[in-house]
Coordinates of C-alpha atoms and ligand atoms in Angstrom, one line a residue:
X1 CA 3.4 28.6 -38.1
X2 CA 2.6 31.4 -40.6
X3 CA -0.3 31.1 -42.9
X4 CA -2.5 33.1 -45.2
X5 CA -6.0 33.1 -43.7
X6 CA -7.4 32.0 -40.4
X7 CA -11.1 31.9 -39.6
X8 CA -11.9 31.4 -35.9
X9 CA -14.7 31.2 -33.3
X10 CA -17.3 29.7 -35.7
X11 CA -20.3 28.7 -33.6
X12 CA -20.6 25.6 -35.9
X13 CA -18.1 24.5 -38.5
X14 CA -19.7 22.0 -40.8
X15 CA -16.9 19.9 -42.1
X16 CA -18.9 17.1 -43.8
X17 CA -15.6 15.2 -43.4
X18 CA -15.3 11.5 -43.3
X19 CA -16.2 9.7 -46.5
X20 CA -14.6 9.6 -49.9
X21 CA -17.7 8.6 -51.7
X22 CA -21.2 10.2 -51.7
X23 CA -23.0 10.0 -48.4
X24 CA -25.9 7.6 -48.4
X25 CA -28.7 6.6 -46.0
X26 CA -28.1 7.8 -42.4
X27 CA -24.7 9.2 -43.4
X28 CA -26.5 12.1 -45.0
X29 CA -27.4 13.3 -41.5
X30 CA -23.7 13.5 -40.4
X31 CA -22.3 17.0 -40.9
X32 CA -19.1 16.5 -38.9
X33 CA -19.7 19.6 -36.8
X34 CA -16.9 21.2 -34.9
X35 CA -18.3 23.7 -32.3
X36 CA -16.3 26.8 -31.8
X37 CA -14.3 25.8 -34.8
X38 CA -11.5 27.3 -36.8
X39 CA -10.1 26.7 -40.2
X40 CA -6.7 27.5 -41.7
X41 CA -6.0 28.3 -45.4
X42 CA -2.7 28.5 -47.3
X43 CA -2.9 29.6 -50.9
X44 CA -6.0 27.9 -52.3
X45 CA -6.1 25.0 -49.9
X46 CA -7.3 24.1 -46.4
X47 CA -4.3 23.1 -44.3
X48 CA -5.9 22.6 -40.9
X49 CA -9.3 22.4 -39.3
X50 CA -10.1 22.1 -35.6
X51 CA -11.3 23.8 -32.4
X52 CA -10.4 27.5 -32.2
X53 CA -8.5 26.8 -29.0
X54 CA -6.1 24.3 -30.6
X55 CA -5.8 26.1 -33.9
X56 CA -4.8 29.5 -32.5
X57 CA -1.9 27.9 -30.6
X58 CA -0.5 26.5 -33.8
X59 CA -0.8 29.5 -36.1
X60 CA 0.3 32.7 -34.7
X61 CA 0.8 35.2 -37.4
X62 CA -1.7 34.8 -40.3
X63 CA -1.9 37.4 -43.1
X64 CA -5.6 37.7 -42.6
X65 CA -7.9 36.7 -39.7
X66 CA -11.7 36.6 -39.7
X67 CA -13.7 36.3 -36.6
X68 CA -16.8 34.1 -37.2
X69 CA -18.3 34.4 -33.8
X70 CA -22.0 33.5 -33.7
X71 CA -21.8 32.3 -37.3
X72 CA -21.7 29.0 -39.2
X73 CA -18.8 28.0 -41.6
X74 CA -19.7 25.5 -44.3
X75 CA -18.5 24.3 -47.7
X76 CA -19.6 26.4 -50.7
X77 CA -22.7 25.2 -52.4
X78 CA -22.1 23.0 -55.5
X79 CA -25.0 23.4 -57.9
X80 CA -24.9 20.4 -60.3
X81 CA -27.7 21.3 -62.7
X82 CA -28.2 24.7 -64.4
X83 CA -29.1 26.3 -67.7
X84 CA -27.7 29.9 -67.3
X85 CA -27.0 30.8 -71.0
X86 CA -30.0 32.2 -72.7
X87 CA -31.3 35.5 -74.2
X88 CA -34.7 36.4 -72.9
X89 CA -36.5 35.4 -69.7
X90 CA -40.0 33.8 -69.9
X91 CA -42.0 35.3 -67.1
X92 CA -45.0 35.4 -69.5
X93 CA -45.1 31.6 -69.2
X94 CA -45.0 31.9 -65.4
X95 CA -48.2 33.9 -65.6
X96 CA -49.8 31.5 -68.1
X97 CA -49.2 28.6 -65.7
X98 CA -50.8 30.5 -62.8
X99 CA -53.8 30.9 -65.1
X100 CA -54.0 27.2 -65.7
X101 CA -51.9 26.3 -68.7
X102 CA -49.3 23.5 -68.2
X103 CA -45.6 23.5 -68.9
X104 CA -46.1 20.8 -71.6
X105 CA -49.0 22.7 -73.2
X106 CA -47.0 25.9 -73.4
X107 CA -44.1 24.1 -74.9
X108 CA -46.3 22.4 -77.5
X109 CA -47.8 25.7 -78.6
X110 CA -44.4 27.3 -79.5
X111 CA -43.3 28.6 -76.1
X112 CA -41.0 26.7 -73.8
X113 CA -37.6 25.6 -74.8
X114 CA -38.2 26.4 -78.5
X115 CA -38.7 30.1 -77.8
X116 CA -35.4 30.2 -75.9
X117 CA -33.8 28.5 -79.0
X118 CA -34.7 31.4 -81.3
X119 CA -33.3 33.8 -78.7
X120 CA -29.9 32.0 -78.5
X121 CA -29.6 31.6 -82.3
X122 CA -30.2 35.3 -82.9
X123 CA -27.8 36.5 -80.2
X124 CA -24.1 37.0 -80.4
X125 CA -21.6 35.1 -78.3
X126 CA -20.6 38.3 -76.6
X127 CA -24.1 39.3 -75.7
X128 CA -24.9 35.8 -74.3
X129 CA -21.7 36.0 -72.3
X130 CA -22.6 39.4 -70.8
X131 CA -26.1 38.2 -69.8
X132 CA -24.9 34.9 -68.3
X133 CA -22.1 36.6 -66.4
X134 CA -24.6 38.9 -64.7
X135 CA -26.7 36.0 -63.7
X136 CA -23.8 33.9 -62.4
X137 CA -22.6 36.8 -60.3
X138 CA -26.0 36.6 -58.5
X139 CA -25.6 32.9 -58.1
X140 CA -22.2 33.5 -56.5
X141 CA -23.7 36.0 -54.0
X142 CA -26.1 33.3 -53.0
X143 CA -23.1 31.0 -52.0
X144 CA -22.5 28.8 -55.0
X145 CA -18.8 28.1 -55.6
X146 CA -19.0 25.4 -58.2
X147 CA -21.6 25.2 -61.0
X148 CA -22.6 22.8 -63.7
X149 CA -23.9 24.6 -66.8
X150 CA -25.7 23.1 -69.8
X151 CA -26.0 24.1 -73.5
X152 CA -29.3 23.1 -75.1
X153 CA -30.9 26.3 -76.3
X154 CA -29.1 26.3 -79.7
X155 CA -29.8 22.8 -81.1
X156 CA -27.6 23.4 -84.2
X157 CA -23.9 22.9 -84.6
X158 CA -23.2 26.6 -84.7
X159 CA -25.3 27.7 -81.8
X160 CA -24.5 24.8 -79.5
X161 CA -20.8 25.5 -80.0
X162 CA -21.6 29.2 -79.3
X163 CA -23.2 28.4 -76.0
X164 CA -20.4 26.0 -74.9
X165 CA -17.8 28.7 -75.8
X166 CA -19.7 31.1 -73.6
X167 CA -19.6 28.5 -70.7
X168 CA -15.9 28.0 -71.3
X169 CA -15.2 31.7 -71.1
X170 CA -17.4 32.1 -68.0
X171 CA -15.3 29.4 -66.3
X172 CA -12.1 31.2 -67.3
X173 CA -13.2 34.7 -66.2
X174 CA -15.4 34.2 -63.2
X175 CA -13.9 33.3 -59.8
X176 CA -15.9 30.0 -59.5
X177 CA -15.6 26.7 -61.3
X178 CA -18.1 26.0 -64.1
X179 CA -18.4 22.5 -65.5
X180 CA -20.0 22.2 -68.9
X181 CA -22.5 19.8 -70.3
X182 CA -23.7 19.3 -73.8
X183 CA -27.5 19.2 -74.0
X184 CA -28.1 19.0 -77.8
X185 CA -31.0 16.6 -77.0
X186 CA -33.0 19.2 -75.0
X187 CA -35.8 19.4 -77.6
X188 CA -36.3 18.8 -81.3
X189 CA -35.6 22.0 -83.2
X190 CA -38.6 23.3 -85.1
X191 CA -37.0 22.6 -88.5
X192 CA -36.8 18.9 -87.6
X193 CA -40.2 18.5 -85.9
X194 CA -41.4 16.4 -88.8
X195 CA -38.2 14.5 -89.3
X196 CA -36.9 13.7 -85.8
X197 CA -34.6 10.9 -87.1
X198 CA -32.7 13.4 -89.2
X199 CA -32.0 15.6 -86.1
X200 CA -30.9 12.5 -84.1
X201 CA -28.6 11.5 -86.9
X202 CA -27.0 15.0 -87.0
X203 CA -26.7 15.0 -83.2
X204 CA -25.0 11.6 -83.0
X205 CA -22.8 11.8 -86.1
X206 CA -22.0 15.5 -86.5
X207 CA -22.6 17.5 -83.3
X208 CA -21.5 15.1 -80.6
X209 CA -18.2 14.1 -82.3
X210 CA -17.4 17.8 -83.0
X211 CA -18.1 18.8 -79.4
X212 CA -15.7 16.1 -78.2
X213 CA -13.1 17.1 -80.7
X214 CA -13.2 20.7 -79.5
X215 CA -13.2 19.5 -75.9
X216 CA -16.1 21.7 -75.1
X217 CA -18.0 19.4 -72.7
X218 CA -17.2 16.6 -70.3
X219 CA -20.8 15.5 -69.9
X220 CA -23.7 14.8 -72.3
X221 CA -27.3 15.3 -71.1
X222 CA -30.8 14.6 -72.6
X223 CA -34.4 15.5 -71.8
X224 CA -36.0 12.0 -71.6
X225 CA -39.7 12.7 -71.3
X226 CA -42.9 11.7 -73.1
X227 CA -43.1 14.9 -75.2
X228 CA -39.4 15.1 -76.1
X229 CA -37.0 12.1 -76.3
X230 CA -38.5 8.7 -75.7
X231 CA -36.7 5.8 -74.1
X232 CA -35.6 4.2 -77.3
X233 CA -34.3 7.4 -78.8
X234 CA -32.6 8.3 -75.5
X235 CA -30.9 4.9 -75.3
X236 CA -29.4 5.3 -78.8
X237 CA -28.2 8.8 -78.2
X238 CA -26.7 8.1 -74.8
X239 CA -24.9 4.9 -75.9
X240 CA -23.4 6.9 -78.8
X241 CA -22.4 9.6 -76.3
X242 CA -20.7 7.0 -74.1
X243 CA -18.9 5.6 -77.1
X244 CA -17.5 9.1 -77.8
X245 CA -16.2 9.4 -74.2
X246 CA -18.9 11.7 -72.7
X247 CA -20.0 11.0 -69.1
X248 CA -23.8 10.9 -68.9
X249 CA -26.3 13.1 -67.1
X250 CA -30.1 12.8 -67.7
X251 CA -33.3 14.8 -67.2
X252 CA -35.4 11.8 -66.4
X253 CA -39.0 11.0 -65.3
X254 CA -39.8 14.7 -64.5
X255 CA -43.5 14.5 -65.5
X256 CA -44.3 11.0 -66.5
X257 CA -42.8 7.6 -65.4
X258 CA -41.6 6.5 -68.8
X259 CA -38.6 4.5 -67.5
X260 CA -35.9 7.3 -67.5
X261 CA -34.6 6.2 -64.1
X262 CA -34.3 2.6 -65.3
X263 CA -32.4 3.8 -68.4
X264 CA -30.0 5.8 -66.2
X265 CA -29.2 2.6 -64.4
X266 CA -28.8 0.6 -67.5
X267 CA -26.5 3.2 -69.2
X268 CA -24.5 3.8 -66.0
X269 CA -25.3 7.6 -66.0
X270 CA -23.5 9.7 -63.5
X271 CA -26.8 11.3 -62.5
X272 CA -30.5 11.3 -63.3
X273 CA -32.2 14.5 -62.5
X274 CA -35.8 15.6 -61.6
X275 CA -37.3 12.1 -61.0
X276 CA -40.6 13.4 -59.7
X277 CA -42.3 10.4 -61.4
X278 CA -39.5 7.8 -61.0
X279 CA -40.8 4.3 -60.2
X280 CA -39.5 1.9 -57.5
X281 CA -37.9 -0.2 -60.1
X282 CA -36.1 2.9 -61.5
X283 CA -34.9 3.9 -58.0
X284 CA -33.5 0.4 -57.5
X285 CA -31.8 0.4 -60.9
X286 CA -30.1 3.7 -60.1
X287 CA -29.0 2.5 -56.6
X288 CA -27.6 -0.7 -58.1
X289 CA -25.6 1.2 -60.7
X290 CA -24.3 4.1 -58.5
X291 CA -26.4 6.8 -60.3
X292 CA -26.8 9.9 -58.2
X293 CA -30.4 11.3 -57.9
X294 CA -30.3 15.0 -58.4
X295 CA -33.5 16.5 -57.2
X296 CA -34.8 19.8 -58.3
X297 CA -37.7 20.9 -56.0
X298 CA -37.5 24.5 -57.3
X299 CA -38.8 23.3 -60.6
X300 CA -41.8 21.5 -59.2
X301 CA -42.5 24.6 -57.1
X302 CA -42.2 27.0 -60.0
X303 CA -44.4 24.8 -62.2
X304 CA -47.0 24.9 -59.5
X305 CA -47.0 21.1 -59.3
X306 CA -47.3 18.8 -56.4
X307 CA -45.2 15.9 -57.7
X308 CA -42.0 16.4 -55.7
X309 CA -39.5 13.6 -56.0
X310 CA -39.8 10.9 -53.3
X311 CA -36.6 11.9 -51.5
X312 CA -37.4 9.8 -48.4
X313 CA -37.9 6.6 -50.4
X314 CA -34.7 7.3 -52.3
X315 CA -32.6 8.0 -49.2
X316 CA -34.1 4.9 -47.5
X317 CA -33.2 2.8 -50.6
X318 CA -29.6 3.9 -50.2
X319 CA -29.4 6.2 -53.3
X320 CA -27.0 9.1 -53.2
X321 CA -29.2 12.2 -53.3
X322 CA -28.0 15.6 -54.4
X323 CA -29.9 18.9 -54.9
X324 CA -29.7 21.6 -57.6
X325 CA -31.5 24.7 -58.7
X326 CA -32.1 23.8 -62.3
X327 CA -31.7 27.6 -62.9
X328 CA -33.3 28.3 -66.4
X329 CA -35.5 30.8 -68.1
X330 CA -38.6 28.5 -68.2
X331 CA -39.4 26.0 -65.6
X332 CA -37.3 27.4 -62.7
X333 CA -35.7 30.9 -62.5
X334 CA -34.2 30.3 -59.1
X335 CA -30.5 31.1 -58.4
X336 CA -30.4 30.2 -54.7
X337 CA -29.3 26.8 -53.4
X338 CA -30.5 28.1 -50.0
X339 CA -34.1 28.3 -51.3
X340 CA -33.8 24.8 -52.8
X341 CA -32.7 23.5 -49.4
X342 CA -35.8 25.1 -47.8
X343 CA -38.1 23.4 -50.4
X344 CA -36.2 20.1 -50.0
X345 CA -37.0 20.2 -46.3
X346 CA -40.6 21.4 -46.4
X347 CA -41.8 19.6 -49.6
X348 CA -39.7 16.4 -49.6
X349 CA -39.2 16.0 -45.9
X350 CA -35.4 15.9 -46.1
X351 CA -33.8 17.0 -42.8
X352 CA -31.8 20.2 -42.8
X353 CA -28.6 18.1 -42.5
X354 CA -29.5 15.8 -45.4
X355 CA -30.3 18.8 -47.6
X356 CA -27.0 20.4 -46.8
X357 CA -25.1 17.2 -47.5
X358 CA -27.0 17.0 -50.8
X359 CA -26.0 20.5 -51.8
X360 CA -22.3 20.2 -51.0
X361 CA -20.4 16.8 -50.8
X362 CA -23.0 14.7 -52.7
X363 CA -23.3 17.4 -55.5
X364 CA -19.5 17.5 -55.7
X365 CA -19.3 13.8 -56.2
X366 CA -21.9 13.9 -58.9
X367 CA -19.5 16.2 -60.8
X368 CA -16.5 13.9 -60.1
X369 CA -15.1 16.5 -57.8
X370 CA -15.8 15.0 -54.4
X371 CA -12.1 14.5 -53.6
X372 CA -11.4 18.2 -54.1
X373 CA -14.4 20.1 -52.9
X374 CA -17.7 19.7 -51.1
X375 CA -16.3 19.2 -47.6
X376 CA -13.9 21.2 -45.3
X377 CA -10.9 18.8 -44.9
X378 CA -7.1 19.1 -45.0
X379 CA -5.9 19.2 -48.5
X380 CA -9.2 20.2 -50.1
X381 CA -9.8 23.5 -51.9
X382 CA -10.7 26.3 -49.6
X383 CA -14.2 26.8 -51.0
X384 CA -16.4 27.9 -48.1
X385 CA -19.1 30.2 -46.8
X386 CA -19.4 32.2 -43.6
X387 CA -23.1 32.2 -42.9
X388 CA -24.9 34.8 -40.8
X389 CA -26.8 32.2 -38.8
X390 CA -26.4 30.6 -35.4
X391 CA -27.0 26.9 -36.4
X392 CA -27.3 24.8 -39.6
X393 CA -31.0 24.3 -39.0
X394 CA -31.4 28.1 -39.4
X395 CA -30.6 27.8 -43.1
X396 CA -33.9 26.3 -44.4
X397 CA -35.8 28.0 -41.6
X398 CA -34.8 31.5 -42.6
X399 CA -35.9 31.6 -46.2
X400 CA -36.4 34.2 -48.9
X401 CA -33.3 36.0 -47.8
X402 CA -29.6 35.5 -48.3
X403 CA -27.9 34.0 -45.2
X404 CA -24.5 34.1 -46.9
X405 CA -22.2 36.7 -45.4
X406 CA -18.8 35.8 -47.0
X407 CA -18.0 33.6 -50.0
X408 CA -14.5 32.2 -50.2
X409 CA -13.3 30.4 -53.3
X410 CA -9.8 28.9 -53.7
X411 CA -8.8 30.6 -50.5
X412 CA -9.8 34.1 -51.6
X413 CA -12.8 36.2 -50.4
X414 CA -14.8 36.8 -53.6
X415 CA -17.9 38.3 -51.9
Ligands
NIG501 O1 -34.7 21.1 -66.5 N1 -36.4 19.9 -68.5 C1 -35.8 20.4 -69.3 N2 -35.1 21.5 -69.2 C2 -35.3 22.5 -68.2 C3 -36.3 23.4 -68.6 C4 -35.9 24.3 -69.7 C5 -36.8 25.3 -70.2 O2 -38.0 25.2 -69.9 O3 -36.3 26.2 -70.8 C6 -35.6 21.8 -66.9 O4 -36.6 22.0 -66.3
FE502 FE1 -32.8 21.2 -66.4

């Protein structure tokens, strides 16, 4: 049979095939490996997967053939938590943290998210687009084929809409899929520091309805933490978001255990992210309500902290665990899911297979895309990577360098 693209002889082909819900517990270790594997693509989809021996008999005259001898083929990375639209980087804060200041102290003395807010407000949509496009091109070179991107550095109607329009345009023009999230509750803007209720009112009754009306975001997110939105404020904002039809993501229990994970369960959030300080009760509430735990070890690493999320306890409790970079100008300027996988293994004791599952199929499910992407199965989108490595364990082992050789999105080689 004739087809468009045939990739053959992969030493390991990681299919991650087999479940139509996120993988939990011991399923996270199952990568569905085909040794000496081959994969067949027609247009943007996978039409066959199997051993090279079987596949070459069936497809004789492909338009393009790639020999992946000694290499690994795997699904493209899905990065379900990033903040790529901003003006200036904040490496000065990185140095301040090395010298002993904490993330919260820096943020309370005018740095942090607030400094990124002035940057976004003063910058044109076009310039923000150019800056983010360059960053996302690097992210793509590191193997990410689907990305979630948040607003949250505008915190006014005008500048939040500007950020979300940038994300929409990035999705349209760049070869990967970019899913947008409204994060108007990322901080309190300086002009409302003394009247937080006023900002919450504008958020719930002006900004959120407008963003829905303009169809600029599918998800609504919030920074639930002691120094930003407390539990009671978060509950009100998220219930309003739900009422307006947003699906919910949360930044929860990153630094202090204030009950963010419990709230994620109560609200029925799609995901709760960070969770370095999540309680046992919170983990259970998330599990019982099908909330995915998105862990961001790059952030803890970059903040120079030790409080990595308890991935082992979460996996053992039967929680669906995913990984993300949290790419942003402040707490984590990391654009590589590969490095996040290394940290997940070394600092949270996830196995290489669990970390790969968390970065592909489970991350895809957290974005509602698990039936389309995240694994290499017949009928799914041909989003995949050819990795210059002899085995999947090599991925976290060989760090600080890009193991990606070829990035394929929707059946086309894009890198
Ligand atoms: O996920 N926690 C809130 N937001 C980002 C940090 C954003 C910033 O510092 O600019 C995060 O870590
Ligand atoms: Fe974040």
